[in-house]
C-alpha positions as a printed NumPy array, in Angstrom:
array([[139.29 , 154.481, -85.343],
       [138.551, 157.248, -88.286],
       [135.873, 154.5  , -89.466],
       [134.288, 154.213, -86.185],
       [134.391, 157.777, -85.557],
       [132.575, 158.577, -88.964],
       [129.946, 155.923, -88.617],
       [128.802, 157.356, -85.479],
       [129.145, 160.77 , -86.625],
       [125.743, 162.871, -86.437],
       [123.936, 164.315, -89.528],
       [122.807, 167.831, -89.127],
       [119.23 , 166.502, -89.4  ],
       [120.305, 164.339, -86.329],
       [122.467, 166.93 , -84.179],
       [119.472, 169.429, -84.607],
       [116.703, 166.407, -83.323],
       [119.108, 165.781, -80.237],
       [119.686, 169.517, -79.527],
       [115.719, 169.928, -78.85 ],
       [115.571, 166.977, -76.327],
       [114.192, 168.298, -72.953],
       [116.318, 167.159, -69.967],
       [114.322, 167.746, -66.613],
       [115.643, 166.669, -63.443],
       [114.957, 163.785, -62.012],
       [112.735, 163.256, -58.23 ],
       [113.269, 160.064, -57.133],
       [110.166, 158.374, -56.555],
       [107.976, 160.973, -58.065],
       [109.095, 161.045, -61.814],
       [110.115, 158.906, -64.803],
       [113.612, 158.827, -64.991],
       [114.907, 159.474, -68.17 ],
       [115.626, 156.375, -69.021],
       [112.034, 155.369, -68.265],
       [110.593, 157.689, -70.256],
       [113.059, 157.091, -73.222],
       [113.272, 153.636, -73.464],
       [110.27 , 151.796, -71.808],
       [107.376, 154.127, -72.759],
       [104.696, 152.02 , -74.034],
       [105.105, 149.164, -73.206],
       [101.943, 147.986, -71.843],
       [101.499, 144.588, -69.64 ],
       [ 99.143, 142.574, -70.454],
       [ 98.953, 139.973, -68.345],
       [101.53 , 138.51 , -64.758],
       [101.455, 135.644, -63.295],
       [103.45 , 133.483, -61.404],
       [106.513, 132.927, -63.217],
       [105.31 , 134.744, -66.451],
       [104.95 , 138.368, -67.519],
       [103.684, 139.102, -70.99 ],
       [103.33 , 142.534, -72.56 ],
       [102.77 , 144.354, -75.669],
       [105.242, 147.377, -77.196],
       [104.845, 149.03 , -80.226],
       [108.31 , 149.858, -81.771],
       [108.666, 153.544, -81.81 ],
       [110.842, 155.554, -84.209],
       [112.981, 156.841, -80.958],
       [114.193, 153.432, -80.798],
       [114.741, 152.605, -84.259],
       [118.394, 152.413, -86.45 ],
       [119.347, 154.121, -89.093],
       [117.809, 151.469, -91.158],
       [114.384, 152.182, -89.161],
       [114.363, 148.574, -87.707],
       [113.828, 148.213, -83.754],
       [117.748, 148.475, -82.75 ],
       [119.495, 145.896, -80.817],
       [120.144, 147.676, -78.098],
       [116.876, 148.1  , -77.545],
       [115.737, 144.61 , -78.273],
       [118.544, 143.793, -75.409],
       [116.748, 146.459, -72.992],
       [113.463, 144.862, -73.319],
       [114.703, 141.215, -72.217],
       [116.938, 143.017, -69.405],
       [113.567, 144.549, -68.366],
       [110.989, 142.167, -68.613],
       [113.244, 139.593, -67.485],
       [113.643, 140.634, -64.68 ],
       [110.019, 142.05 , -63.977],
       [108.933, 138.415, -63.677],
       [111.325, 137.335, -60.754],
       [111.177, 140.835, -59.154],
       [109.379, 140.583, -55.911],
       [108.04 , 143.533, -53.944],
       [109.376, 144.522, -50.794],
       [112.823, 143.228, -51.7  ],
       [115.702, 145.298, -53.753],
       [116.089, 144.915, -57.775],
       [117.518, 142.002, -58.661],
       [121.252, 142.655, -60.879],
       [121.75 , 140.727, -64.111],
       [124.565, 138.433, -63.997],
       [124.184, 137.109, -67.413],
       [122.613, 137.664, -70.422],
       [122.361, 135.668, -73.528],
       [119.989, 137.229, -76.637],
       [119.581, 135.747, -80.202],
       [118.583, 137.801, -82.65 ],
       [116.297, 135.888, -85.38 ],
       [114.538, 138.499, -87.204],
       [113.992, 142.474, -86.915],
       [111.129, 144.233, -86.376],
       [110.292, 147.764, -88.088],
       [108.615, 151.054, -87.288],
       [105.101, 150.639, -85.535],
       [105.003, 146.714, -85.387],
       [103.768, 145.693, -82.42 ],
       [105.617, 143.298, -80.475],
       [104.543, 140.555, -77.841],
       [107.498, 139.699, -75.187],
       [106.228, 137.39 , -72.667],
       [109.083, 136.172, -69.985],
       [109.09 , 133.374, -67.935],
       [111.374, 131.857, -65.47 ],
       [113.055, 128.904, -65.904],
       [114.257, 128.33 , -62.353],
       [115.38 , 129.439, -59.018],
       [118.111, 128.467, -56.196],
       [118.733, 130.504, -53.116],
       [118.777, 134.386, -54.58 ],
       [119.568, 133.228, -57.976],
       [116.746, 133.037, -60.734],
       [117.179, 132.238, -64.481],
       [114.54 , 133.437, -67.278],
       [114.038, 133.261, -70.76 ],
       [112.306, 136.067, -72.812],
       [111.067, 135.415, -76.195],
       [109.833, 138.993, -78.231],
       [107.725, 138.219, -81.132],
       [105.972, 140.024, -84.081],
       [102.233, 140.136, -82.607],
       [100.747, 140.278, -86.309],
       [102.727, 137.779, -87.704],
       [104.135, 135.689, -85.037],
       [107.338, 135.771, -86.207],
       [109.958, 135.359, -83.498],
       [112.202, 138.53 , -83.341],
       [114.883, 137.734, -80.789],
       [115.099, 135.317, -77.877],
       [117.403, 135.821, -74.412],
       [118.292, 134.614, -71.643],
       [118.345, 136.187, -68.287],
       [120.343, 135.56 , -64.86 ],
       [119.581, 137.655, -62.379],
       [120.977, 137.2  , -58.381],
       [119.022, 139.481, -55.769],
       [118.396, 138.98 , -51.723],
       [115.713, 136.585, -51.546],
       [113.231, 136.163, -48.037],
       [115.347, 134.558, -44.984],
       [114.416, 131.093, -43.517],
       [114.856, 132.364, -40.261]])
């Protein structure tokens, strides 16, 4: 437990850079959340169609490790999100993730830019399956790839 503890222990450099972050409250429907605005600024979409959403993110040093690679919990974030962007329809309520897989191939550093293009894979009744692959734009290398259930209300027959 010490070793945990110290690991995740804040420098002063750190505790100073966290101190400064601006919290505003949140208006439903009128602002970023937090949470937007922390993790899923800049991502840009390119291009949605039918059973495929592709975008573009350049890695920012907010999401970063200590290391200065793109962290894994971020890497996770973006195939929670854009997976389930491409089977979200509108009108209906978010679908929830019931299982996610993620391999992690390669890393990617400060200001690469990333393509993550999703696709589904399948659907029956309200459940839909995905797989998101996030690549290194430049070089093509393939960073991570996941796979995404996801369960939501789908449109009644009646």
């Amino acid at each position: 437990m010490e070793k945990a503890k110290e690991f995740l222990k804040l420098s002063e450099e750190e505790s100073a850079s966290v101190s400064q972050l601006k919290i505003h409250p949140h208006r439903p429907g009128l602002d970023c959340s937090f949470y937007e605005d922390f993790a899923l600024r800049g991502i840009r979409v390119d291009r949605v169609e039918p059973g495929i959403v592709s975008c573009t993110f350049k890695v920012p040093s907010r999401l970063t490790d200590r290391s200065g690679k793109l962290a894994t919990g971020a890497i996770a974030n973006l195939v929670d999100e854009v997976g389930g962007a491409v089977v979200y329809v509108e009108g209906l309520p978010m679908n929830v993730s019931v299982d996610m897989s993620i391999s992690f191939l390669s890393s990617a550093s400060l200001n690469d830019e990333l393509e993550i293009t999703s696709k589904v894979l399948g659907r029956k009744g309200g459940y839909a399956g995905t797989i998101v692959l996030v690549k290194n734009k430049a070089t093509g290398e393939l960073i991570a790839e996941g796979r995404h259930s996801l369960f939501g209300k789908h449109v009644s027959k009646m």
